[in-house]
Amino acid sequence: MTASVDVAKLPRWSDSDIRQLRKIATARSFRAGAVIAREGTPAKECRLLLSGEVAVAKEVDGQTRIVGMLRAGALIGQLTLVGADQHEATLQAHTDVDLLALTATDYAAILASGSDFAARFQRSIAIGGIRQLRQATIAAAELMARARHEKRAQGAALVVASKKRKHFAATLQVALSELSVELLGLTTAESPEAVKPTSNADNAGRLGKSSE
């Protein structure tokens, strides 16, 4: 798949640059959906994306979130060439992808040549690295802010649910108390013990009236 590259779609890269890189770098191809690199794994290569699109994803609170999309002409993992030892994000082919992979040894060989291309490539590495760090910082800040917002929303929902449960429990308790009072009242009214006993004096009076 790397036989033909549309250089017009590669910002900052000329046909001569690509030819120079092909002499040193390793050509790689990935089908859509393939994982090119996984976050947290050892980083050994810098990649120049020749064609296709690559999704950049980060793990946040146990969930994988896409934080960016890279297109043809992008340098990926420049910091690997200057000492970074692990991937800071997962790279996944969003479409079929062609790229050139360079190791730190390849980079040293380019710089050792002292050519105009070496100077341009070094400048591209520096500019791309700064841009990558800035974008990563912004993306990380946005992700953290979103995660905090979601946690606050979840917390608020739990508080509301807790209040509703407490209100329901209180209402139920009142209803049960009122029902208990009503049942007690009915029981008292129907109980034989609830009939007022007559006194001896009352009985004597009734007997007297009967004898008359």
PDB file of C-alpha atoms in Angstrom:
ATOM      1  CA  MET A   1       0.000   0.000   0.000  1.00  0.00           C
ATOM      2  CA  THR A   2       2.969   2.384   0.297  1.00  0.00           C
ATOM      3  CA  ALA A   3       3.852   2.315  -3.404  1.00  0.00           C
ATOM      4  CA  SER A   4       2.003   5.543  -4.171  1.00  0.00           C
ATOM      5  CA  VAL A   5       1.912   8.577  -1.877  1.00  0.00           C
ATOM      6  CA  ASP A   6       0.148  11.842  -2.638  1.00  0.00           C
ATOM      7  CA  VAL A   7       2.807  14.285  -1.467  1.00  0.00           C
ATOM      8  CA  ALA A   8       0.380  17.180  -1.958  1.00  0.00           C
ATOM      9  CA  LYS A   9      -1.506  15.848   1.076  1.00  0.00           C
ATOM     10  CA  LEU A  10       1.626  15.836   3.241  1.00  0.00           C
ATOM     11  CA  PRO A  11       2.125  19.331   4.685  1.00  0.00           C
ATOM     12  CA  ARG A  12       5.798  20.347   5.082  1.00  0.00           C
ATOM     13  CA  TRP A  13       7.017  17.222   3.267  1.00  0.00           C
ATOM     14  CA  SER A  14       8.385  17.215  -0.276  1.00  0.00           C
ATOM     15  CA  ASP A  15       8.780  14.266  -2.629  1.00  0.00           C
ATOM     16  CA  SER A  16      12.519  14.449  -1.987  1.00  0.00           C
ATOM     17  CA  ASP A  17      11.930  14.278   1.795  1.00  0.00           C
ATOM     18  CA  ILE A  18       9.804  11.161   1.427  1.00  0.00           C
ATOM     19  CA  ARG A  19      12.438   9.492  -0.758  1.00  0.00           C
ATOM     20  CA  GLN A  20      15.116  10.262   1.830  1.00  0.00           C
ATOM     21  CA  LEU A  21      12.975   8.837   4.627  1.00  0.00           C
ATOM     22  CA  ARG A  22      12.160   5.698   2.683  1.00  0.00           C
ATOM     23  CA  LYS A  23      15.876   4.912   2.507  1.00  0.00           C
ATOM     24  CA  ILE A  24      16.109   4.815   6.285  1.00  0.00           C
ATOM     25  CA  ALA A  25      12.659   4.285   7.788  1.00  0.00           C
ATOM     26  CA  THR A  26      10.531   1.129   7.798  1.00  0.00           C
ATOM     27  CA  ALA A  27       7.295   1.162   5.808  1.00  0.00           C
ATOM     28  CA  ARG A  28       4.271  -0.196   7.653  1.00  0.00           C
ATOM     29  CA  SER A  29       0.613  -0.632   6.734  1.00  0.00           C
ATOM     30  CA  PHE A  30      -2.450  -1.093   8.971  1.00  0.00           C
ATOM     31  CA  ARG A  31      -6.019  -1.963   8.177  1.00  0.00           C
ATOM     32  CA  ALA A  32      -8.884   0.136   9.582  1.00  0.00           C
ATOM     33  CA  GLY A  33      -9.481  -0.771  13.223  1.00  0.00           C
ATOM     34  CA  ALA A  34      -5.981  -2.119  13.851  1.00  0.00           C
ATOM     35  CA  VAL A  35      -4.180  -0.900  16.976  1.00  0.00           C
ATOM     36  CA  ILE A  36      -0.879   0.719  15.989  1.00  0.00           C
ATOM     37  CA  ALA A  37       0.291   1.380  19.536  1.00  0.00           C
ATOM     38  CA  ARG A  38      -1.306   0.996  22.949  1.00  0.00           C
ATOM     39  CA  GLU A  39      -1.152   3.485  25.814  1.00  0.00           C
ATOM     40  CA  GLY A  40       1.417   2.562  28.474  1.00  0.00           C
ATOM     41  CA  THR A  41       3.365   0.123  26.294  1.00  0.00           C
ATOM     42  CA  PRO A  42       7.053   0.688  25.416  1.00  0.00           C
ATOM     43  CA  ALA A  43       7.580   3.313  22.695  1.00  0.00           C
ATOM     44  CA  LYS A  44      10.325   2.635  20.168  1.00  0.00           C
ATOM     45  CA  GLU A  45       9.279   4.435  16.992  1.00  0.00           C
ATOM     46  CA  CYS A  46       8.319   7.810  15.606  1.00  0.00           C
ATOM     47  CA  ARG A  47       5.847   7.545  12.737  1.00  0.00           C
ATOM     48  CA  LEU A  48       5.185   9.715   9.703  1.00  0.00           C
ATOM     49  CA  LEU A  49       1.621   9.183   8.525  1.00  0.00           C
ATOM     50  CA  LEU A  50       1.656   8.908   4.724  1.00  0.00           C
ATOM     51  CA  SER A  51      -2.026   8.162   4.152  1.00  0.00           C
ATOM     52  CA  GLY A  52      -5.204   7.508   6.094  1.00  0.00           C
ATOM     53  CA  GLU A  53      -6.373   8.658   9.509  1.00  0.00           C
ATOM     54  CA  VAL A  54      -5.317   7.602  12.986  1.00  0.00           C
ATOM     55  CA  ALA A  55      -7.478   8.019  16.094  1.00  0.00           C
ATOM     56  CA  VAL A  56      -5.715   9.018  19.317  1.00  0.00           C
ATOM     57  CA  ALA A  57      -7.355   7.673  22.489  1.00  0.00           C
ATOM     58  CA  LYS A  58      -6.689   8.061  26.229  1.00  0.00           C
ATOM     59  CA  GLU A  59      -7.824   6.014  29.196  1.00  0.00           C
ATOM     60  CA  VAL A  60      -9.825   8.204  31.613  1.00  0.00           C
ATOM     61  CA  ASP A  61     -11.571   6.773  34.707  1.00  0.00           C
ATOM     62  CA  GLY A  62     -11.555   3.304  33.191  1.00  0.00           C
ATOM     63  CA  GLN A  63     -13.043   4.457  29.895  1.00  0.00           C
ATOM     64  CA  THR A  64     -11.288   4.896  26.548  1.00  0.00           C
ATOM     65  CA  ARG A  65     -11.974   8.298  25.005  1.00  0.00           C
ATOM     66  CA  ILE A  66     -10.876   9.564  21.592  1.00  0.00           C
ATOM     67  CA  VAL A  67      -9.011  12.855  22.063  1.00  0.00           C
ATOM     68  CA  GLY A  68      -7.867  13.539  18.515  1.00  0.00           C
ATOM     69  CA  MET A  69      -7.599  12.454  14.900  1.00  0.00           C
ATOM     70  CA  LEU A  70      -4.350  12.534  12.917  1.00  0.00           C
ATOM     71  CA  ARG A  71      -4.171  12.761   9.133  1.00  0.00           C
ATOM     72  CA  ALA A  72      -1.603  12.362   6.363  1.00  0.00           C
ATOM     73  CA  GLY A  73       1.550  14.371   7.020  1.00  0.00           C
ATOM     74  CA  ALA A  74       1.364  14.069  10.808  1.00  0.00           C
ATOM     75  CA  LEU A  75       4.384  12.990  12.829  1.00  0.00           C
ATOM     76  CA  ILE A  76       3.365  10.675  15.643  1.00  0.00           C
ATOM     77  CA  GLY A  77       5.511  10.013  18.702  1.00  0.00           C
ATOM     78  CA  GLN A  78       8.322  12.491  18.065  1.00  0.00           C
ATOM     79  CA  LEU A  79       9.273  12.372  21.736  1.00  0.00           C
ATOM     80  CA  THR A  80      10.296   8.743  21.276  1.00  0.00           C
ATOM     81  CA  LEU A  81      13.333  10.006  19.352  1.00  0.00           C
ATOM     82  CA  VAL A  82      14.504  12.122  22.278  1.00  0.00           C
ATOM     83  CA  GLY A  83      13.957   9.787  25.202  1.00  0.00           C
ATOM     84  CA  ALA A  84      10.249   9.063  25.764  1.00  0.00           C
ATOM     85  CA  ASP A  85       9.985   5.417  26.815  1.00  0.00           C
ATOM     86  CA  GLN A  86       6.268   4.669  26.606  1.00  0.00           C
ATOM     87  CA  HIS A  87       3.196   5.545  24.566  1.00  0.00           C
ATOM     88  CA  GLU A  88       1.141   8.296  26.161  1.00  0.00           C
ATOM     89  CA  ALA A  89      -1.964   7.347  24.156  1.00  0.00           C
ATOM     90  CA  THR A  90      -3.422   4.529  22.114  1.00  0.00           C
ATOM     91  CA  LEU A  91      -3.158   4.859  18.332  1.00  0.00           C
ATOM     92  CA  GLN A  92      -5.769   3.080  16.234  1.00  0.00           C
ATOM     93  CA  ALA A  93      -6.154   3.111  12.465  1.00  0.00           C
ATOM     94  CA  HIS A  94      -9.420   4.912  11.717  1.00  0.00           C
ATOM     95  CA  THR A  95      -9.036   4.042   8.034  1.00  0.00           C
ATOM     96  CA  ASP A  96      -6.471   1.979   6.161  1.00  0.00           C
ATOM     97  CA  VAL A  97      -3.124   3.549   7.037  1.00  0.00           C
ATOM     98  CA  ASP A  98       0.350   3.760   5.482  1.00  0.00           C
ATOM     99  CA  LEU A  99       3.221   5.153   7.517  1.00  0.00           C
ATOM    100  CA  LEU A 100       6.994   5.281   7.866  1.00  0.00           C
ATOM    101  CA  ALA A 101       8.430   4.230  11.230  1.00  0.00           C
ATOM    102  CA  LEU A 102      11.747   5.630  12.499  1.00  0.00           C
ATOM    103  CA  THR A 103      13.701   4.535  15.542  1.00  0.00           C
ATOM    104  CA  ALA A 104      16.097   6.667  17.564  1.00  0.00           C
ATOM    105  CA  THR A 105      18.926   4.984  15.649  1.00  0.00           C
ATOM    106  CA  ASP A 106      17.348   6.026  12.318  1.00  0.00           C
ATOM    107  CA  TYR A 107      16.995   9.571  13.602  1.00  0.00           C
ATOM    108  CA  ALA A 108      20.664   9.679  14.647  1.00  0.00           C
ATOM    109  CA  ALA A 109      21.666   8.503  11.171  1.00  0.00           C
ATOM    110  CA  ILE A 110      19.647  11.294   9.549  1.00  0.00           C
ATOM    111  CA  LEU A 111      21.244  13.941  11.776  1.00  0.00           C
ATOM    112  CA  ALA A 112      24.717  12.504  11.157  1.00  0.00           C
ATOM    113  CA  SER A 113      24.333  13.081   7.422  1.00  0.00           C
ATOM    114  CA  GLY A 114      24.447  16.860   7.995  1.00  0.00           C
ATOM    115  CA  SER A 115      22.248  17.390   4.912  1.00  0.00           C
ATOM    116  CA  ASP A 116      19.647  20.066   4.346  1.00  0.00           C
ATOM    117  CA  PHE A 117      17.047  17.361   4.766  1.00  0.00           C
ATOM    118  CA  ALA A 118      18.495  16.501   8.204  1.00  0.00           C
ATOM    119  CA  ALA A 119      18.086  20.121   9.294  1.00  0.00           C
ATOM    120  CA  ARG A 120      14.499  20.284   7.966  1.00  0.00           C
ATOM    121  CA  PHE A 121      13.603  16.996   9.579  1.00  0.00           C
ATOM    122  CA  GLN A 122      15.045  18.051  12.926  1.00  0.00           C
ATOM    123  CA  ARG A 123      13.029  21.271  12.748  1.00  0.00           C
ATOM    124  CA  SER A 124       9.872  19.320  11.883  1.00  0.00           C
ATOM    125  CA  ILE A 125      10.487  17.016  14.852  1.00  0.00           C
ATOM    126  CA  ALA A 126      10.840  19.990  17.208  1.00  0.00           C
ATOM    127  CA  ILE A 127       7.781  21.851  15.894  1.00  0.00           C
ATOM    128  CA  GLY A 128       5.691  18.685  15.801  1.00  0.00           C
ATOM    129  CA  GLY A 129       6.730  17.777  19.338  1.00  0.00           C
ATOM    130  CA  ILE A 130       5.725  21.176  20.684  1.00  0.00           C
ATOM    131  CA  ARG A 131       2.393  21.013  18.880  1.00  0.00           C
ATOM    132  CA  GLN A 132       1.807  17.478  20.133  1.00  0.00           C
ATOM    133  CA  LEU A 133       2.503  18.457  23.737  1.00  0.00           C
ATOM    134  CA  ARG A 134       0.201  21.465  23.501  1.00  0.00           C
ATOM    135  CA  GLN A 135      -2.636  19.427  22.002  1.00  0.00           C
ATOM    136  CA  ALA A 136      -2.153  16.661  24.537  1.00  0.00           C
ATOM    137  CA  THR A 137      -2.255  19.177  27.405  1.00  0.00           C
ATOM    138  CA  ILE A 138      -5.468  20.745  26.097  1.00  0.00           C
ATOM    139  CA  ALA A 139      -7.070  17.354  25.489  1.00  0.00           C
ATOM    140  CA  ALA A 140      -6.095  16.113  28.958  1.00  0.00           C
ATOM    141  CA  ALA A 141      -7.524  19.251  30.582  1.00  0.00           C
ATOM    142  CA  GLU A 142     -10.795  18.853  28.678  1.00  0.00           C
ATOM    143  CA  LEU A 143     -11.049  15.193  29.634  1.00  0.00           C
ATOM    144  CA  MET A 144     -10.415  15.921  33.306  1.00  0.00           C
ATOM    145  CA  ALA A 145     -12.989  18.722  33.297  1.00  0.00           C
ATOM    146  CA  ARG A 146     -15.536  16.418  31.640  1.00  0.00           C
ATOM    147  CA  ALA A 147     -14.814  13.647  34.134  1.00  0.00           C
ATOM    148  CA  ARG A 148     -15.254  16.050  37.084  1.00  0.00           C
ATOM    149  CA  HIS A 149     -18.537  17.311  35.620  1.00  0.00           C
ATOM    150  CA  GLU A 150     -19.841  13.762  35.195  1.00  0.00           C
ATOM    151  CA  LYS A 151     -18.878  12.883  38.777  1.00  0.00           C
ATOM    152  CA  ARG A 152     -20.643  15.994  40.096  1.00  0.00           C
ATOM    153  CA  ALA A 153     -23.729  15.129  38.054  1.00  0.00           C
ATOM    154  CA  GLN A 154     -23.708  11.576  39.388  1.00  0.00           C
ATOM    155  CA  GLY A 155     -23.247  12.849  42.943  1.00  0.00           C
ATOM    156  CA  ALA A 156     -26.164  15.280  42.550  1.00  0.00           C
ATOM    157  CA  ALA A 157     -28.363  12.487  41.206  1.00  0.00           C
ATOM    158  CA  LEU A 158     -27.481  10.288  44.198  1.00  0.00           C
ATOM    159  CA  VAL A 159     -28.317  13.113  46.617  1.00  0.00           C
ATOM    160  CA  VAL A 160     -31.707  13.669  44.962  1.00  0.00           C
ATOM    161  CA  ALA A 161     -32.435   9.936  45.026  1.00  0.00           C
ATOM    162  CA  SER A 162     -31.446   9.762  48.697  1.00  0.00           C
ATOM    163  CA  LYS A 163     -33.740  12.689  49.567  1.00  0.00           C
ATOM    164  CA  LYS A 164     -36.607  11.056  47.700  1.00  0.00           C
ATOM    165  CA  ARG A 165     -36.070   7.794  49.576  1.00  0.00           C
ATOM    166  CA  LYS A 166     -36.008   9.622  52.913  1.00  0.00           C
ATOM    167  CA  HIS A 167     -39.167  11.571  52.032  1.00  0.00           C
ATOM    168  CA  PHE A 168     -40.945   8.383  50.980  1.00  0.00           C
ATOM    169  CA  ALA A 169     -39.869   6.625  54.189  1.00  0.00           C
ATOM    170  CA  ALA A 170     -41.102   9.531  56.313  1.00  0.00           C
ATOM    171  CA  THR A 171     -44.420   9.682  54.453  1.00  0.00           C
ATOM    172  CA  LEU A 172     -44.852   5.932  54.830  1.00  0.00           C
ATOM    173  CA  GLN A 173     -44.103   6.151  58.548  1.00  0.00           C
ATOM    174  CA  VAL A 174     -46.725   8.866  59.022  1.00  0.00           C
ATOM    175  CA  ALA A 175     -49.286   6.870  57.058  1.00  0.00           C
ATOM    176  CA  LEU A 176     -48.580   3.759  59.122  1.00  0.00           C
ATOM    177  CA  SER A 177     -48.884   5.745  62.356  1.00  0.00           C
ATOM    178  CA  GLU A 178     -52.232   7.210  61.291  1.00  0.00           C
ATOM    179  CA  LEU A 179     -53.470   3.774  60.263  1.00  0.00           C
ATOM    180  CA  SER A 180     -52.382   2.344  63.613  1.00  0.00           C
ATOM    181  CA  VAL A 181     -54.322   5.052  65.438  1.00  0.00           C
ATOM    182  CA  GLU A 182     -57.445   4.401  63.372  1.00  0.00           C
ATOM    183  CA  LEU A 183     -57.214   0.643  63.924  1.00  0.00           C
ATOM    184  CA  LEU A 184     -56.699   1.180  67.638  1.00  0.00           C
ATOM    185  CA  GLY A 185     -59.751   3.422  67.724  1.00  0.00           C
ATOM    186  CA  LEU A 186     -61.898   0.846  65.969  1.00  0.00           C
ATOM    187  CA  THR A 187     -60.704  -1.905  68.274  1.00  0.00           C
ATOM    188  CA  THR A 188     -61.432   0.183  71.378  1.00  0.00           C
ATOM    189  CA  ALA A 189     -64.927   1.103  70.191  1.00  0.00           C
ATOM    190  CA  GLU A 190     -65.900  -2.492  69.453  1.00  0.00           C
ATOM    191  CA  SER A 191     -64.353  -4.040  72.592  1.00  0.00           C
ATOM    192  CA  PRO A 192     -66.736  -5.155  75.429  1.00  0.00           C
ATOM    193  CA  GLU A 193     -64.346  -3.556  77.842  1.00  0.00           C
ATOM    194  CA  ALA A 194     -65.138  -0.265  76.209  1.00  0.00           C
ATOM    195  CA  VAL A 195     -68.779  -0.361  77.609  1.00  0.00           C
ATOM    196  CA  LYS A 196     -69.034   1.847  80.666  1.00  0.00           C
ATOM    197  CA  PRO A 197     -69.719  -0.336  83.756  1.00  0.00           C
ATOM    198  CA  THR A 198     -72.762   0.478  85.890  1.00  0.00           C
ATOM    199  CA  SER A 199     -72.331   1.269  89.564  1.00  0.00           C
ATOM    200  CA  ASN A 200     -74.150  -0.424  92.470  1.00  0.00           C
ATOM    201  CA  ALA A 201     -76.117   2.722  93.058  1.00  0.00           C
ATOM    202  CA  ASP A 202     -77.426   2.700  89.539  1.00  0.00           C
ATOM    203  CA  ASN A 203     -78.447  -0.947  89.867  1.00  0.00           C
ATOM    204  CA  ALA A 204     -80.214  -0.298  93.150  1.00  0.00           C
ATOM    205  CA  GLY A 205     -82.135   2.564  91.594  1.00  0.00           C
ATOM    206  CA  ARG A 206     -83.277   0.402  88.738  1.00  0.00           C
ATOM    207  CA  LEU A 207     -84.451  -2.351  91.160  1.00  0.00           C
ATOM    208  CA  GLY A 208     -86.376   0.167  93.204  1.00  0.00           C
ATOM    209  CA  LYS A 209     -88.240   1.427  90.186  1.00  0.00           C
ATOM    210  CA  SER A 210     -89.065  -2.132  89.160  1.00  0.00           C
ATOM    211  CA  SER A 211     -90.625  -2.983  92.561  1.00  0.00           C
ATOM    212  CA  GLU A 212     -92.826   0.102  92.466  1.00  0.00           C
TER     213      GLU A 212
END
